[in-house]
Short mmCIF file of C-alpha atoms in Angstrom, two decimals:
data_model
loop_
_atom_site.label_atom_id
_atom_site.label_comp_id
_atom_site.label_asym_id
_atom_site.label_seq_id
_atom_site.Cartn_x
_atom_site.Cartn_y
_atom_site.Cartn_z
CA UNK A 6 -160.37 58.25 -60.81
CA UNK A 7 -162.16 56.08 -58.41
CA UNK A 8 -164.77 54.59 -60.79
CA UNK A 9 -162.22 51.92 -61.55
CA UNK A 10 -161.86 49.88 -58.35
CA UNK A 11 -165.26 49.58 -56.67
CA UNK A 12 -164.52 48.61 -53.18
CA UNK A 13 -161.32 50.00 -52.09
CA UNK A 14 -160.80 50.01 -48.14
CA UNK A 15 -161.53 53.45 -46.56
CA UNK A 16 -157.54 54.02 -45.21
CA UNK A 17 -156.03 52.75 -48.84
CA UNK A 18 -152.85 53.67 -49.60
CA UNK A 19 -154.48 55.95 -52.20
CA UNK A 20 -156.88 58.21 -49.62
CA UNK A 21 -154.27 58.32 -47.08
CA UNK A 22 -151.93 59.78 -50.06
CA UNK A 23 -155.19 62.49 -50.59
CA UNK A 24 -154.20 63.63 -46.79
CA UNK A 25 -150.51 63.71 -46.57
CA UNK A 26 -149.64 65.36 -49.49
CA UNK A 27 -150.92 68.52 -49.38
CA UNK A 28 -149.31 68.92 -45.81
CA UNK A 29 -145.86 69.07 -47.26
CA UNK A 30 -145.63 68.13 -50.62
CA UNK A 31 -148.06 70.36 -52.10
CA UNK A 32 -149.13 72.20 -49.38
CA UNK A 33 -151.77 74.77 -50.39
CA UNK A 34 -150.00 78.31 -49.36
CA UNK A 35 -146.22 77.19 -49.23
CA UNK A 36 -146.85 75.12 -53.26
CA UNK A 37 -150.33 76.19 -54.57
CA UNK A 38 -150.15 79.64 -52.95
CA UNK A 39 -153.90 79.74 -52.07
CA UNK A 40 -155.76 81.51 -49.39
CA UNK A 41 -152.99 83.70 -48.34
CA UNK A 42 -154.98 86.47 -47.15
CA UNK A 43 -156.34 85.01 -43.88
CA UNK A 44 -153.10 83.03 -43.23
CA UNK A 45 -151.16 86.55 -42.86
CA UNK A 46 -154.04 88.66 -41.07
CA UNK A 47 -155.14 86.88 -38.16
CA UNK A 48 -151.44 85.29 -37.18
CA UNK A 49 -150.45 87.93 -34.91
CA UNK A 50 -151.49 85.44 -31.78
CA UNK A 51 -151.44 81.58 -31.47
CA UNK A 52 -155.02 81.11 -30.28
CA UNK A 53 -156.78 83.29 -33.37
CA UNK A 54 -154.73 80.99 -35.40
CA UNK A 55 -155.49 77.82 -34.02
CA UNK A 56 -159.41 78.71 -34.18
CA UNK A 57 -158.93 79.68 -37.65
CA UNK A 58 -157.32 76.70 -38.33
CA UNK A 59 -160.06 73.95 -36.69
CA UNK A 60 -162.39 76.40 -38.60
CA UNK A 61 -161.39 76.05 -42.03
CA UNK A 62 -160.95 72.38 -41.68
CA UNK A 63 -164.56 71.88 -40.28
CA UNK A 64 -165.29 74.06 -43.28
CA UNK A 65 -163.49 72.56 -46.12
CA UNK A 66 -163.90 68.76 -45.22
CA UNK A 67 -168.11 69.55 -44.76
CA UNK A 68 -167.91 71.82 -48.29
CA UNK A 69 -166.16 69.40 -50.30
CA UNK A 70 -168.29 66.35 -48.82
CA UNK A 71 -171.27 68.21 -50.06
CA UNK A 72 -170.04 69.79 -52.96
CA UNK A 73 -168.48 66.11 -54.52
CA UNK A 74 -172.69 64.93 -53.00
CA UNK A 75 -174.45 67.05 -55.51
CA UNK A 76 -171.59 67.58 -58.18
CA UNK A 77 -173.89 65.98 -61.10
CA UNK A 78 -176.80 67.99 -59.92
CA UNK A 79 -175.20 71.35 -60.61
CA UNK A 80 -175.05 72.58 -63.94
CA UNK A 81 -171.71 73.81 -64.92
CA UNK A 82 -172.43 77.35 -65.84
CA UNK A 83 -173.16 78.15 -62.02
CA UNK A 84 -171.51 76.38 -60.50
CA UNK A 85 -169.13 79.17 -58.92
CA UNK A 86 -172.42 80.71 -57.17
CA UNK A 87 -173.82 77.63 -56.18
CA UNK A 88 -170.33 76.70 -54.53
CA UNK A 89 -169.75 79.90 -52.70
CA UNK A 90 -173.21 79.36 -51.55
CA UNK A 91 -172.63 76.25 -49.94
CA UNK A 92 -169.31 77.92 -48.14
CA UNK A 93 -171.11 80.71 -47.30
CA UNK A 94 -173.60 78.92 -45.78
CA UNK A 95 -171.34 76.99 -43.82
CA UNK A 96 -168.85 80.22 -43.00
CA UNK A 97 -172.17 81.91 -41.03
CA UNK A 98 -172.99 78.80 -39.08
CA UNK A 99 -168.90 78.97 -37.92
CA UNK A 100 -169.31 82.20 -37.13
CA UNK A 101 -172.40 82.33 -35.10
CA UNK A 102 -170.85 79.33 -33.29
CA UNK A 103 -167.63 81.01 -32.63
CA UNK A 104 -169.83 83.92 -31.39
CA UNK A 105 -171.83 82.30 -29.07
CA UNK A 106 -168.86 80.47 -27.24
CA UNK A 107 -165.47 81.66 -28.28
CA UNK A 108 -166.71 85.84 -28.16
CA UNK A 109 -163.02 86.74 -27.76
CA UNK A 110 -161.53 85.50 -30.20
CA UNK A 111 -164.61 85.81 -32.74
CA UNK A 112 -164.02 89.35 -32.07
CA UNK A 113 -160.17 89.41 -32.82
CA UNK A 114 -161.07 87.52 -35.91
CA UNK A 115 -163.46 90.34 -37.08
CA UNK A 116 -163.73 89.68 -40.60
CA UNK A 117 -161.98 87.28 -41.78
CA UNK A 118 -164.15 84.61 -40.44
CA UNK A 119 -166.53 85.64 -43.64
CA UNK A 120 -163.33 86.22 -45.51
CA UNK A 121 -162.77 82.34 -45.31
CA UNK A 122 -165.75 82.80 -47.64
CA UNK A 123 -163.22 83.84 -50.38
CA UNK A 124 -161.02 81.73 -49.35
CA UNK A 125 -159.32 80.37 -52.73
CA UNK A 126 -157.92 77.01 -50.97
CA UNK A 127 -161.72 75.81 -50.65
CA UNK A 128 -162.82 77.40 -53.94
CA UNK A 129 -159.67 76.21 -55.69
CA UNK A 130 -160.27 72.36 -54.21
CA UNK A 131 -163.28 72.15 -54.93
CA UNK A 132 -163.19 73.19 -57.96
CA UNK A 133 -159.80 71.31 -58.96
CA UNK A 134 -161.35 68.00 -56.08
CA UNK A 135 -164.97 67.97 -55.45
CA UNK A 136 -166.44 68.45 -58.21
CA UNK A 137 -164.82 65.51 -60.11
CA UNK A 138 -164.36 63.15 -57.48
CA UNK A 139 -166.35 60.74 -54.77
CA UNK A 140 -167.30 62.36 -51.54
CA UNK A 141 -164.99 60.49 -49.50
CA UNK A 142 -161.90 61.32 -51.28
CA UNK A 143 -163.45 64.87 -51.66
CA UNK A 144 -163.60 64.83 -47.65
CA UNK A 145 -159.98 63.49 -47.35
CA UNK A 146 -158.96 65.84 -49.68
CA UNK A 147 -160.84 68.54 -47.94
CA UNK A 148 -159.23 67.79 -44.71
CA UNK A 149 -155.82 67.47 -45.44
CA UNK A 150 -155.26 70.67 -47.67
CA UNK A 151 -156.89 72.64 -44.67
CA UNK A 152 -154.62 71.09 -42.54
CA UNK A 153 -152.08 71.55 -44.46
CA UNK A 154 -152.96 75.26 -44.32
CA UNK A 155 -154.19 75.11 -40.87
CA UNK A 156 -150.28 73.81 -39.51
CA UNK A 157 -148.31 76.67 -41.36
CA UNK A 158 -150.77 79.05 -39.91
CA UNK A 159 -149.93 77.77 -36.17
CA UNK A 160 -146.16 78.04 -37.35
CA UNK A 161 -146.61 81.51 -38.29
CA UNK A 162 -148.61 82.43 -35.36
CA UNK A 163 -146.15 80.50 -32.73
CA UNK A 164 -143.58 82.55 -34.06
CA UNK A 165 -145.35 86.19 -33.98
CA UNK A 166 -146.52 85.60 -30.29
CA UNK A 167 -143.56 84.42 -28.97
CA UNK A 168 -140.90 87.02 -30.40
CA UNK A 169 -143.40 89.59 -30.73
CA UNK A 170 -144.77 89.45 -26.77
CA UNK A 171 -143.09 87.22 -25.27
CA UNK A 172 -145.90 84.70 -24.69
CA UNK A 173 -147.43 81.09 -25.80
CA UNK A 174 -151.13 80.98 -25.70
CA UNK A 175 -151.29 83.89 -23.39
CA UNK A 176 -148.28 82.54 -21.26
CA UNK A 177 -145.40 84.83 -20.83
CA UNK A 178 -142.94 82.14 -21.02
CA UNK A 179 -140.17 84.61 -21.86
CA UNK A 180 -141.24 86.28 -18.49
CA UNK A 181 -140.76 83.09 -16.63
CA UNK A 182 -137.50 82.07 -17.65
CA UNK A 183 -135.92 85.43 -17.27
CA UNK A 184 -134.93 86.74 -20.51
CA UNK A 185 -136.28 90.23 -20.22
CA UNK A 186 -133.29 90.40 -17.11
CA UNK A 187 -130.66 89.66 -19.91
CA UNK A 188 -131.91 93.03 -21.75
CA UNK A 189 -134.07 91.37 -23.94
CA UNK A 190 -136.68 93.27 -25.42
CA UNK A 191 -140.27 92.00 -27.35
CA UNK A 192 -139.92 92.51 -30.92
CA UNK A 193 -142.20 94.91 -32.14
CA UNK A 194 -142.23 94.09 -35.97
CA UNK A 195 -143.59 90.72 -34.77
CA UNK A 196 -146.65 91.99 -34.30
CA UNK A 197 -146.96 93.88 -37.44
CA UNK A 198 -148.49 92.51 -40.57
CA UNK A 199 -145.43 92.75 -42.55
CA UNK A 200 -143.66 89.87 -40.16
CA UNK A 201 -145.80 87.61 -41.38
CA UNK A 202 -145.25 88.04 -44.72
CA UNK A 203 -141.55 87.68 -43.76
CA UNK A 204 -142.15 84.46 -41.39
CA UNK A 205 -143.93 82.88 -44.93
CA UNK A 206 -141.27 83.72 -47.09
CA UNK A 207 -138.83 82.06 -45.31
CA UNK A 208 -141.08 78.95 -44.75
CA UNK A 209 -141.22 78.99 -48.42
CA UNK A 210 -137.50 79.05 -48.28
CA UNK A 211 -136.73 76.44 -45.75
CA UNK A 212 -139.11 73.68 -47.82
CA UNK A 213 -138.15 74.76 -51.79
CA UNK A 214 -134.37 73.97 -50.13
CA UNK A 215 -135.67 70.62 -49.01
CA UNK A 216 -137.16 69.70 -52.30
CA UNK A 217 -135.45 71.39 -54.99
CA UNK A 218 -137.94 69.95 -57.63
CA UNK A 219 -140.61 72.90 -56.48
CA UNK A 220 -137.65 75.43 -57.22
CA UNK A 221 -139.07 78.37 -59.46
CA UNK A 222 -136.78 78.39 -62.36
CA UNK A 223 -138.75 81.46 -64.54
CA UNK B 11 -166.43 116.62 -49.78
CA UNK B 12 -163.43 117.19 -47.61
CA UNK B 13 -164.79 114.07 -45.38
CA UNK B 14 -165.41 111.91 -48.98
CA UNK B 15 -161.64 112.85 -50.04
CA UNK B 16 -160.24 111.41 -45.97
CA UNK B 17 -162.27 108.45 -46.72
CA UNK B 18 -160.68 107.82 -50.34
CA UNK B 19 -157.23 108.73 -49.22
CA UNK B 20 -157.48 106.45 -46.27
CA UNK B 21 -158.51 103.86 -48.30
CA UNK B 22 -155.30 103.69 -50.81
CA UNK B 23 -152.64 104.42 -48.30
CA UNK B 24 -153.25 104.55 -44.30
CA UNK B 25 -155.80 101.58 -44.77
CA UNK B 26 -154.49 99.67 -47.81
CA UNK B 27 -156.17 96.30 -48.64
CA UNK B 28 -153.16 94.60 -49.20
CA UNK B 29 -150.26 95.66 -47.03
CA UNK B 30 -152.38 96.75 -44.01
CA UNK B 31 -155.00 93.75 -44.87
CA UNK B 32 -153.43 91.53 -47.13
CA UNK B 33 -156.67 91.22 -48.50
CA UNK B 34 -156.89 89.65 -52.16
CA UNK B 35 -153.44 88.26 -51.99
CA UNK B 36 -153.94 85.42 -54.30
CA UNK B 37 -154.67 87.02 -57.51
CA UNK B 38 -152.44 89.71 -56.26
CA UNK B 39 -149.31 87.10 -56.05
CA UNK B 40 -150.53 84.97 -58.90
CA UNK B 41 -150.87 87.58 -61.47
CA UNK B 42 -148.25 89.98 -61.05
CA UNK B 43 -145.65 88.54 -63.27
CA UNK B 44 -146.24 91.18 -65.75
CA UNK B 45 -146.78 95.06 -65.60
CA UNK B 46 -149.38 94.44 -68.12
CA UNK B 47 -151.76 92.09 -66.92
CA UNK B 48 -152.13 93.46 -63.31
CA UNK B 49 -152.89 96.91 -64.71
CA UNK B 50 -155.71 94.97 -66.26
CA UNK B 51 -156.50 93.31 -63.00
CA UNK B 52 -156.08 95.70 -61.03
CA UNK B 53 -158.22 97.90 -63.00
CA UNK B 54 -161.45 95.35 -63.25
CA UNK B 55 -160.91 95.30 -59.18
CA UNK B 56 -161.18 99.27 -59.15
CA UNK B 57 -164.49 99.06 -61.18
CA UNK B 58 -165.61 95.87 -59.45
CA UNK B 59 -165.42 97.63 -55.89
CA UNK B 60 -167.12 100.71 -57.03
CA UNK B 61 -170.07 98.90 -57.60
CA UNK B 62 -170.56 96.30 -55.35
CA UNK B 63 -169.88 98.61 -52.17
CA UNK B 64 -172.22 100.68 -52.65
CA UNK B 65 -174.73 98.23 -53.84
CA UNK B 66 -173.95 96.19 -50.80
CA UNK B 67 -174.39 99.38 -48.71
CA UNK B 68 -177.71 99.64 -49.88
CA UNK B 69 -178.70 95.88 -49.08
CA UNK B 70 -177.34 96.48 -45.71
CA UNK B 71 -178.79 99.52 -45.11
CA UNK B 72 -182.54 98.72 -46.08
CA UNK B 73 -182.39 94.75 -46.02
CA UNK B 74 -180.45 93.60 -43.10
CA UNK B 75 -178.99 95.56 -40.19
CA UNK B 76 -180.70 95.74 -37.04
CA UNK B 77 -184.11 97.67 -37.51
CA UNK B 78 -182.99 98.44 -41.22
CA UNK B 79 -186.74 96.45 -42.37
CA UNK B 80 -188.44 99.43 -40.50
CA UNK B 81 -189.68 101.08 -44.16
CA UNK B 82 -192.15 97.96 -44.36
CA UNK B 83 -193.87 99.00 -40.98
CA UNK B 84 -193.60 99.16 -37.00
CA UNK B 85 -193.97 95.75 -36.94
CA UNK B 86 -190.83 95.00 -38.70
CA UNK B 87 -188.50 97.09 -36.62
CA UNK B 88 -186.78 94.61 -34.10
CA UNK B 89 -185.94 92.39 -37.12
CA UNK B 90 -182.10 92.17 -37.36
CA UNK B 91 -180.81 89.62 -40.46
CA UNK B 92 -177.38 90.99 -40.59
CA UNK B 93 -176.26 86.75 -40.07
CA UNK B 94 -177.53 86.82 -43.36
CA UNK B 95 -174.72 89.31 -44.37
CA UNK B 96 -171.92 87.03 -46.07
CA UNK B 97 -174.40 85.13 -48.07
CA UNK B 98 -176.02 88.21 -49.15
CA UNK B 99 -172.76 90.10 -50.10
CA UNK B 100 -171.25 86.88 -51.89
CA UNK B 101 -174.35 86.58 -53.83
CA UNK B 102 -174.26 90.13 -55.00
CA UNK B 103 -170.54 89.78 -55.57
CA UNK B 104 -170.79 86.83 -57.85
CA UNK B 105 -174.11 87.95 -59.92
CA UNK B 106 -172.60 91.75 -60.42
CA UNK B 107 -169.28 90.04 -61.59
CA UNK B 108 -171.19 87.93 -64.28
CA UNK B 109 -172.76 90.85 -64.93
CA UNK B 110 -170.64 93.21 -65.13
CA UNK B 111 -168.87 90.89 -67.73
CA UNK B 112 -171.72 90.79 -70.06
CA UNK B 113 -171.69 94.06 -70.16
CA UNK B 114 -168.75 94.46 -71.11
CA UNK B 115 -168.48 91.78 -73.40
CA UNK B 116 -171.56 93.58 -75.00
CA UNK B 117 -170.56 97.16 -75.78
CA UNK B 118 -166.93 96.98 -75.56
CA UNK B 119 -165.66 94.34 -77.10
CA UNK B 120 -162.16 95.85 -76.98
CA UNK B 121 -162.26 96.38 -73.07
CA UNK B 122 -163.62 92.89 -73.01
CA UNK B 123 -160.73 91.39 -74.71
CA UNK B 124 -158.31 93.07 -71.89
CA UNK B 125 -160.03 92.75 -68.95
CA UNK B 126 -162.38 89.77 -69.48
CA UNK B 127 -160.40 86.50 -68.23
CA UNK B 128 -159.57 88.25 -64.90
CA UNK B 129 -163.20 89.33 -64.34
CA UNK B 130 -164.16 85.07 -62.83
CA UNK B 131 -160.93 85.77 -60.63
CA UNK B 132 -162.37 88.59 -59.25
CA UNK B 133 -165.45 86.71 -58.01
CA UNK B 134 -163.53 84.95 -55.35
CA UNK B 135 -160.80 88.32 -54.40
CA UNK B 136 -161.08 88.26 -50.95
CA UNK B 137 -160.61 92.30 -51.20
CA UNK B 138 -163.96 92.59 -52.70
CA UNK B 139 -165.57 90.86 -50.21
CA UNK B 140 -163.55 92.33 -47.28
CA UNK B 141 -164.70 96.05 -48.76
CA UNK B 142 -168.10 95.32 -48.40
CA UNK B 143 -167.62 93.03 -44.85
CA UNK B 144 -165.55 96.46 -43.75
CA UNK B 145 -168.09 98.78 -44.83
CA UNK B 146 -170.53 97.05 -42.59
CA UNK B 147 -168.18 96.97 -39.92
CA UNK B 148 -167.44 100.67 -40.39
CA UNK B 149 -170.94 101.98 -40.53
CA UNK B 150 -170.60 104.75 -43.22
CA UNK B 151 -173.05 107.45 -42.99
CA UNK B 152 -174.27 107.68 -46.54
CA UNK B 153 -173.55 105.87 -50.25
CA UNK B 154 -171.75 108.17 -51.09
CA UNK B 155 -168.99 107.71 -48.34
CA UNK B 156 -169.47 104.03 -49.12
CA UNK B 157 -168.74 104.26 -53.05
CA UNK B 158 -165.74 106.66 -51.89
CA UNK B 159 -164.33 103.75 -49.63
CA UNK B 160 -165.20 101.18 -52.60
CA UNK B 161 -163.26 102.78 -54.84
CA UNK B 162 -160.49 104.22 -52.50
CA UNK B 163 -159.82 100.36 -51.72
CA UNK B 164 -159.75 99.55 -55.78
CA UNK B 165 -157.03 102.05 -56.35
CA UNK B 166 -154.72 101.29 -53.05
CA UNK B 167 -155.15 97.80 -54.55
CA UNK B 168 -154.04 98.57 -57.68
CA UNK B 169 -151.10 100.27 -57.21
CA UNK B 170 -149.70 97.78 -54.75
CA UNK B 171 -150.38 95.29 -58.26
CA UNK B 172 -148.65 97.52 -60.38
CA UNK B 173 -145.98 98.19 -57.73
CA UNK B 174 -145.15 94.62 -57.33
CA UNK B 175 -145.41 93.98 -61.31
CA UNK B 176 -142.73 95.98 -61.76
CA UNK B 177 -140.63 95.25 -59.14
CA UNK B 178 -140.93 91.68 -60.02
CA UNK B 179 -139.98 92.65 -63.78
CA UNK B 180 -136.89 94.17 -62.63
CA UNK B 181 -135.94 91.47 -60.03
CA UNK B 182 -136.20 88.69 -62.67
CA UNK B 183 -132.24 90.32 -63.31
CA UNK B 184 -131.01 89.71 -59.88
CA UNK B 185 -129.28 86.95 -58.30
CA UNK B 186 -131.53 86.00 -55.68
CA UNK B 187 -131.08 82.43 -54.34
CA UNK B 188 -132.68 79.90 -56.02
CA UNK B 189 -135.24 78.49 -53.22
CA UNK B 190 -135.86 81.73 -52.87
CA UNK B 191 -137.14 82.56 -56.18
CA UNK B 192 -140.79 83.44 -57.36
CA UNK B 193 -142.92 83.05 -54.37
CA UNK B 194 -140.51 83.59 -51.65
CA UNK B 195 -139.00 86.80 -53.04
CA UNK B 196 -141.92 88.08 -53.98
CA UNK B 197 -143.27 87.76 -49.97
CA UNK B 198 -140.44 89.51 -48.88
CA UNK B 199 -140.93 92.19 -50.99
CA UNK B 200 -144.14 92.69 -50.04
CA UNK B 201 -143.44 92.54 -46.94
CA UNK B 202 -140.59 95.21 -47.04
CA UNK B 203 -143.16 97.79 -48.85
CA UNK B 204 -145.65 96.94 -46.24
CA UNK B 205 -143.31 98.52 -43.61
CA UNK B 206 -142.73 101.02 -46.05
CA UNK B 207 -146.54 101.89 -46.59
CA UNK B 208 -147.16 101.85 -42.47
CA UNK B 209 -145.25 105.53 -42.83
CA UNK B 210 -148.83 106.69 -43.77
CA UNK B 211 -150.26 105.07 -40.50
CA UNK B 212 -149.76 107.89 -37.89
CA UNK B 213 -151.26 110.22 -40.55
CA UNK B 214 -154.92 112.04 -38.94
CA UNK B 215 -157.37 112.44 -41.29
#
């Protein structure tokens, strides 16, 4: 793909396509449907979603750099284990970062800061991406599907801490502006795994009404 | 036994992998069109789980918890490599998957022919490596609680496939609105039966 031109500029109209596409157009959860799992569990707060967010993008952009590096060194019949070894490599140094200076929310995360492991978004790219392509359009590519990811993840999360308690990073802004005088009340189900699934589907919604041509017709 | 039969009931209902976890979503969203196929899926993650839990259970165990290196002397006790965890799990993950294919392919051809293009998908379910990540977390007593939890998991797993196959069978009738179709239904669904599976959360064990 870019064999043909041999000095493009680094912000071409062609790499900057590579990073805004996948943040609406075909955005990796709402379009490709990948790497649902950790987009669901760790919403229930804005700040476990924002760390999981930077995470995955540190993650993805480094993994696809060096995946798209070494992609005619590794012989095709392993690849799968050699790429989940490179993620998994790069998942433990995340997580013993995230330890050592975010403890909290490293501890809220549990899990499924190894679960980004088996993440399909970074699998699925770099298998679809890195492994066919230069390593700075691999990179690009790598950054703007996690961000793509990463933004409906803060969506989702904004949403389940604010209706479900009230707050913004921690801040009860519902507190401060009075609404629990009105007879409001937090809503529970917000905090519940299930919202999520229901804050998603309507995401999914809101953007197949915007562009018709991703409409499901089966 | 009474403690191995909480553990596996635990496991399909109060702890489900995918509506208390949503663990292995993808596969479990991408494949469910049918009745069919996510029997066969969901019955290569049953078998897939059984092993690797336990087998991961064993690495943990002896390989790389805190102190588990003691068995090669005093001087290995205060060795803890459990950083080393999701590399080690993943690894055993991916070989037993390839392996557990071969197998297959080998003496049951007919078995093969079912389940073998969703074994590779299985490789990178993020419910088989969330079993083994929650087994460490858990700290079972014994492999035998482990395999119990391993399998438990497989089944819950597979009935919420099966459950959604069929519900997405049926709904293909419906008038549901058209942005809403495929994907977004399908979320909602899930998302209803979730509530409907957290009736099994209050249960004590």
């Amino acid at each position: 793909m870019a064999e043909t031109k041999e000095k493009e500029p680094l912000f071409s109209s062609k790499n900057k396509k590579l990073l805004s596409e996948p943040m609406v157009r075909n955005n990796p959860i709402t379009v490709q449907v990948l790497g649902i799992c950790s987009a669901l569990a760790i919403t229930v707060k804005l700040e476990p979603s924002l760390v999981m967010a930077i995470s995955v993008i540190a993650i993805m952009g480094t993994a696809n750099l060096i995946i798209s590096l070494m992609r005619s060194l590794i012989p095709p019949r392993i690849r799968i284990i050699v790429m989940l070894t490179v993620i998994a490599s790069l998942v433990v140094l995340v997580d013993e970062i995230l330890a050592a200076f975010l403890y909290d929310v490293s501890k809220q995360l549990s899990v499924f800061v190894g679960l980004i492991i088996t993440n399909c978004i970074i699998m699925g790219r770099l298998e679809a991406f890195a492994s066919s392509n230069k390593p700075w359009p691999s990179f690009l590519d790598g950054i703007g599907n996690a961000a793509g990811y990463g933004w409906i993840l803060i969506i989702v999360g904004f949403f389940r801490e604010l209706f479900g308690s009230g707050e913004i990073f921690g801040y009860p802004v519902f507190e401060k502006i009075g609404l629990y005088q009105t007879g409001y009340v937090d809503n529970g189900l917000m905090i519940l795994p299930p919202a999520a699934l229901f804050i998603v589907g309507i995401i999914i919604w809101v953007h197949r009404s915007r562009h018709p041509e991703l409409i499901d017709i089966s | 036994m009474e403690n191995l039969f909480d553990i596996f009931i635990k496991a399909i209902f109060v702890e489900n992998m995918i509506f208390a976890y949503f663990l292995g979503m993808c596969s479990y969203l991408a494949v469910s069109k049918t009745v069919e196929t996510s029997t066969g899926l969901g019955l290569a993650v049953i078998f897939v789980l059984g092993i690797t839990v336990p087998v991961d259970y064993l690495i943990n165990e002896y390989l790389l918890a805190d102190g588990a290196l003691s068995w090669l002397g005093p001087e290995f006790a205060n060795i803890d490599l459990s950083f080393l965890s999701y590399i080690m799990f993943i690894a055993v993950i991916a070989s037993m998957v390839q392996l557990v294919e071969m197998v297959i392919e080998k003496f049951s051809p007919s078995l093969y022919a079912n389940l073998g293009i969703f074994l590779p998908l299985i490789a990178v379910n993020c419910s088989i490596l969330g079993g083994s990540l929650f087994m460490q977390e858990r700290d079972y007593n014994n492999i035998a609680e482990a395999t119990t939890f391993g399998l438990g998991s497989g089944v819950g797993w597979f009935l919420a496939i099966v459950a959604i196959a069929a519900i997405r069978e049926k709904i293909r009738y419906s008038n549901v609105p058209a942005p809403l179709r495929g994907l977004g239904i399908t979320f909602i669904i899930t998302g209803l039966m979730g509530i409907a599976f957290m009736a099994f959360m209050g249960i004590e064990l």
